[in-house]
Backbone as a ProteinNet text record, in pm:
[ID]
protein_1_A
[PRIMARY]
QVQLVESGGGLVQAGGSLRLSCAASGRAFSAYTMGWFRQAPGKEREFVAAVRWNGDSTYSSYSVKGQFTISRDNAKNTVYLQMNSLEPDDTAVYYCAAARRGYPTTPDLYDYWGQGTQVTVSS
[TERTIARY]
-387.6	-420.7	-299.4	-396.9	-308.1	-322.6	-192.9	-214.7	-169.8	-277.7	-283.3	-222.4	-130.1	-87.6	-115.7	-205.8	-191.6	-100.2	-59.4	20.4	6.3	48.3	38.4	-53.6	-144.1	-238.2	-197.1	-282.4	-244	-343.8	-293.2	-368.7	-311.2	-381.5	-349.5	-447.8	-396.9	-460.8	-560.7	-641.6	-714.1	-639.9	-631.8	-560.5	-438.5	-393.3	-288.4	-285.1	-157.7	-183	-131.5	-147.1	-71.5	-94.4	17.8	26.4	9.6	-119.3	-125.2	-33.3	12.9	49.1	-26.9	-19.5	-74.8	24	116.4	199.1	139.6	168.3	67	195.4	159.4	240.7	133.3	218	132.1	151.6	108.6	106	52.9	111.9	35.2	-31.2	33.9	-15.9	-39.3	17.6	32.8	-87.8	-147	-273.3	-392.5	-391.9	-508.3	-548.4	-677.9	-691.8	-707.4	-663.5	-636.6	-690.8	-782.5	-892.1	-873.3	-898.8	-901.6	-1049.9	-1068.6	-1230.7	-1193.2	-1305	-1294.1	-1438.7	-1417.7	-1546.6	-1512.9	-1624.3	-1647.4	-1736.7	-1718.7	-1835	-1969.2	-2041.2	-2183.1	-2208.7	-2143.6	-2134	-2112.3	-2145	-2122.9	-1987.4	-1925.1	-1771.6	-1796.3	-1709.4	-1721.9	-1619.2	-1673.3	-1544.7	-1455.1	-1307.1	-1246.4	-1179.7	-1121	-1050.2	-987.1	-959.4	-922	-817.1	-731.6	-638.2	-624.9	-625.2	-618.7	-461.4	-472.6	-348.4	-233.1	-212.8	-105.7	-76.6	-149.9	-171.1	-191.6	-244.1	-260.3	-396.2	-497.8	-602.3	-660.5	-690.9	-756.7	-887	-973.2	-1097.8	-1119.4	-1169.3	-1197.5	-1337.7	-1376	-1524.1	-1531.1	-1650.1	-1664.3	-1627.7	-1638.1	-1612.7	-1485.3	-1362.8	-1240.8	-1175.5	-1236.7	-1152.8	-1098.5	-950.7	-897.2	-796.9	-843.7	-804.5	-705.7	-777.3	-692.6	-595.4	-510.3	-465	-428.8	-471.5	-419.3	-308.3	-219.9	-119.9	-56.4	12.4	79.9	226.9	304.4	425.5	438.8	412.2	412.1	534.6	647.7	798.8	814.4	724.6	736.9	597.7	528	396.7	329.6	308.1	247.7	133.7	42	-35.3	-57.3	-66.4	-47.4	-177.1	-205.2	-295.3	-267.9	-266.1	-214.1	-322.2	-322.8	-437.9	-382.1	-460.3	-449.4	-564.4	-527.6	-597.5	-729.2	-669	-771.7	-855.3	-984.8	-1084	-1136.8	-1181.9	-1263.5	-1356.4	-1440.2	-1503.6	-1446.1	-1307.3	-1214.7	-1187.2	-1203.1	-1181.1	-1255.6	-1175.9	-1213.7	-1139.2	-1158.6	-1041.9	-1049.5	-919.7	-874.9	-862.1	-905.5	-899.1	-844.5	-737	-681.3	-765	-803.1	-854.6	-797.7	-812.6	-775.8	-875.7	-910.6	-1006.5	-959.6	-969.3	-926.5	-975.7	-1104.6	-1171.8	-1244.6	-1209.5	-1275.4	-1220.6	-1293.9	-1267.8	-1370.1	-1404.2	-1510.2	-1503.8	-1615.7	-1617.3	-1692.8	-1772.1	-1822.2	-1735.8	-1800.1	-1651	-1716.1	-1839.7	-1837.2	-1789.6	-1723.7	-1653.5	-1529	-1478	-1316.6	-1293.7	-1189	-1194.3	-1031.8	-975.6	-891.4	-907.3	-877.6	-868.8	-763.6	-714.8	-609.1	-704.3	-634.5	-683.2	-753.7	-701.3	-736.2	-633.2	-626.3	-534.1	-635	-646.7	-711	-653.6	-719.1	-705.6	-793.2	-732.8	-798.5	-780.5	-847.7	-830.4	-918.5	-830.9	-878.4	-916.5	-1004	-1036.8	-951
884.1	726.4	667.2	541.6	450.7	322.8	231.7	100.4	-18.7	-98.5	-188	-330.6	-401.8	-553.1	-635	-733.8	-826	-948.2	-1018	-1142.6	-1242.2	-1346	-1419.1	-1554.7	-1538.1	-1634.1	-1748.2	-1864	-1980.1	-2117.5	-2213.7	-2348.2	-2394.2	-2378.5	-2441.4	-2512.4	-2609.4	-2687.3	-2641.1	-2683.5	-2630.6	-2644.4	-2505.8	-2478.6	-2396.3	-2404.3	-2337.9	-2183.7	-2112.4	-1986.5	-1956	-1799	-1742.5	-1596.8	-1516.4	-1366.3	-1324.3	-1225.8	-1179.6	-1014.1	-980.2	-893	-784.3	-640.6	-551.2	-421.1	-440.1	-326.9	-245.9	-116.2	-12.6	104.8	148.1	265.6	366.2	469.9	608.6	690.3	810.7	917.1	894.8	917.9	921.9	811	705.9	569.6	583	665.8	661.9	783.5	815.1	906.8	840.8	720.4	620.9	532.6	510.1	410.8	265.4	153.8	51.3	-66.5	-151.7	-269.5	-365.4	-469.6	-606.9	-646.8	-735.1	-772.5	-886.6	-969	-1137.7	-1137.1	-1230.9	-1282.2	-1408.4	-1466.8	-1633.8	-1629.4	-1755.2	-1772.5	-1757.2	-1702.6	-1663.3	-1582.3	-1512.5	-1451	-1278.8	-1198.5	-1064.4	-1032.1	-935	-898.8	-848.1	-912.3	-905.5	-835.9	-736.3	-661	-761.8	-730.8	-846.9	-751.3	-665.4	-558.3	-424.3	-343.4	-209.8	-136.8	-64.8	8.3	144.4	246	354.3	408.9	516.8	579.1	594.4	565.7	577.2	447.7	345.5	221.8	209.4	310.1	326.6	269.5	244.4	180.8	78.5	-16.2	-126.5	-174.5	-240.1	-263.4	-405.4	-503.5	-635.3	-682	-756	-802.3	-881.4	-933.2	-1020.7	-1155.7	-1176.4	-1298.4	-1372.8	-1242.3	-1315.9	-1245.5	-1158.5	-1142	-1242.1	-1192.3	-1295.2	-1376.1	-1398.3	-1497	-1408.9	-1310	-1194.5	-1113.5	-1040.7	-944.1	-837.4	-719.3	-607.4	-553.9	-501.7	-421	-344.8	-242.2	-175.7	-103.4	-124.7	-54.7	75.9	185.8	287.8	319.2	270.6	292.1	226.4	100.2	19.9	20.6	99.3	89.7	-2.9	-99.9	-220.4	-220.6	-315.3	-346.2	-523.9	-563.7	-699.5	-758.3	-906	-963.5	-1096.2	-1090.2	-1225.9	-1301.3	-1436.8	-1517.2	-1637.2	-1665.2	-1779.3	-1894.4	-1988.7	-2131.7	-2122.2	-2098.8	-2082.7	-2203.8	-2176.4	-2272.1	-2278.5	-2403.6	-2419.8	-2264.6	-2231.7	-2111.9	-1994.8	-2000.7	-1864.5	-1861.8	-1990.7	-1965.6	-1857.3	-1777.1	-1658.6	-1606.9	-1531	-1399.2	-1308.9	-1250.5	-1147.6	-1038.7	-918.8	-789.5	-703.7	-596.3	-494.4	-391.5	-261.2	-148.9	-48.2	83	191	324.9	379.6	486.5	605.4	718	869.4	898.6	861.7	950	829.9	867.7	789.1	647.2	583.2	433.8	379.3	340.6	243.3	108.1	55.5	-86	-152.3	-62.3	-118.9	-84.3	-167.5	-180.9	-6.6	18.8	141.9	264.7	262.4	391.3	391.3	247.1	252.7	291.8	360.3	437.5	356.5	244.6	179.6	56.5	-49.5	-189.3	-245.4	-362	-427.5	-539.2	-662.1	-727.5	-873.2	-865.9	-988.1	-1097.8	-1161.9	-1303	-1424.5	-1527.9	-1648.2	-1720	-1744.6	-1807.6	-1954.5	-2061.2	-2182.4	-2257.8	-2309	-2386.9	-2536.5	-2617.2	-2760	-2816.6	-2907.4	-2942.1	-3097.5
1131.1	1071.2	1185.9	1200.6	1286	1221	1198	1138.5	1242.9	1264.4	1369.5	1295	1344.9	1304	1452.1	1432.9	1532.8	1503	1610.9	1584	1719.7	1706.4	1836.7	1832.7	1740.1	1780.3	1726.6	1735.4	1690.5	1742.3	1740.9	1803.9	1924	2012.8	2163.3	2197.4	2295.7	2393.8	2501.9	2567.8	2666.5	2773.2	2852.3	2969.8	2954.2	2781.7	2789.5	2757.8	2740.6	2729.5	2610.4	2556.8	2453.9	2472.7	2392.5	2444.3	2278.4	2282.1	2174.1	2175.8	2059.4	2015.3	1934.4	1932	1853.6	1823.8	1701	1688.3	1616.8	1622.1	1578.4	1525.4	1423.3	1361.4	1307.4	1290.9	1263	1384.8	1402.4	1470.3	1626.3	1721.5	1842.7	1903.6	1930.4	1955.4	2108.4	2185.7	2306.1	2346	2251.9	2276.3	2267.1	2235.8	2231.2	2353.9	2364.7	2424.5	2334.4	2391.4	2303.2	2349.7	2257.5	2308.6	2209.9	2296.1	2213.8	2224.4	2093.1	2085.6	2000.9	2011.8	1977.9	1890.7	1810.8	1718.1	1659.9	1738.5	1706.9	1559.9	1503.8	1413.6	1420.2	1358.3	1359.5	1494	1554.3	1678.4	1623.5	1721.9	1721.3	1772.2	1727	1798	1930.8	2012.1	2145.1	2222.5	2300.8	2360.9	2498.1	2470.4	2569.1	2649.6	2630	2717.8	2667.6	2754.8	2688.6	2809.7	2744.8	2847.2	2789.7	2909.7	2888.9	2819.1	2767.7	2690	2767.8	2885.9	2995.3	3057	3017.3	3091.7	3216	3282.1	3425.5	3480.9	3359.2	3406.6	3309.4	3352.9	3236.4	3286.1	3190.3	3183.7	3111.9	3169.8	3109.8	3122.4	3029.3	3027.8	3130.1	3181.7	3296	3273.8	3137.5	3076.7	3101	3092.3	3098.7	3199.4	3298.7	3394.9	3512.6	3513.5	3596.4	3510.6	3381.4	3272.5	3194.4	3137.9	3047	3122.1	3070.1	3111.6	2967.6	2979.1	2853.2	2921.2	2850.4	2867.5	2775.2	2777.8	2644.6	2700	2581.8	2609.8	2501	2561.1	2450.1	2372.1	2441.5	2399.5	2269.4	2245	2173.3	2083.5	2100.3	2023.7	2010.4	2103	2124.1	2241.1	2202.4	2318.1	2314.1	2424.2	2448.1	2504.4	2475.8	2556.1	2602.7	2713.4	2802.5	2834.5	2771.1	2816.7	2843.5	2973.3	3031.7	3052.4	3098.2	3125.7	2984.1	2886.2	2753.4	2740.9	2681.5	2693.4	2542.7	2508.4	2386.7	2312.9	2434.4	2412	2387.7	2404.7	2376.7	2238.6	2141.5	2006.2	1935.6	1856.6	1793.5	1721.4	1651	1578.5	1695.6	1718	1807.6	1718	1741.5	1701.6	1792.6	1777.5	1852.2	1768.2	1844.5	1807.3	1894.9	1809.2	1867	1896.3	1977.4	2006	2010.9	1960.3	1995.3	2103.3	2129.2	2242.3	2389.5	2491	2589.6	2619	2683.9	2714.2	2684.9	2540.9	2520	2504.9	2518.4	2537.5	2409.3	2304.7	2213.7	2095	1967	1874.6	1781.4	1789.4	1718.3	1763.3	1866.3	1931.9	1905.1	1821.6	1792.3	1664.6	1600.8	1505.9	1423	1459.4	1352.2	1450.6	1322.3	1344.3	1293.9	1340.5	1267.3	1187.2	1118.7	1046.6	1101.8	1230.7	1332.2	1340.2	1434.4	1444.7	1512.3	1437.1	1489.8	1613.2	1703.7	1812	1804.3	1823	1833.1	1955	2050.3	2155.6	2122.1	2135.7	2109.9	2270.3	2278.7	2392.5	2401.4
[MASK]
+++++++++++++++++++++++++++++++++++++++++++++++++++++++++++++++++++++++++++++++++++++++++++++++++++++++++++++++++++++++++++

């Protein structure tokens, strides 16, 4: 069992930056692939980025490539999402998630979820 708590969301102007954190508690955090997803009102949950268990491999969706960076610190049981050059279209609730197997990019393959943190980008 893994519990995930996101933080770092808020209101930011277009062009600004935010860093989201996701603190994990429970067993064997370092064994999980960690991912970030987002969900805007009226839209489906969308994959943003994922990082393998040891942090040596990351994958980002095309829509955020070069703009967002995922990383993890297994010593702190924390995964991060650095978001730069934010735009109003990035407004959403951002969720972190943990997957016991594989390196998935779809929500159904993740086993544990945080409660989400709101990111609002004003124009």
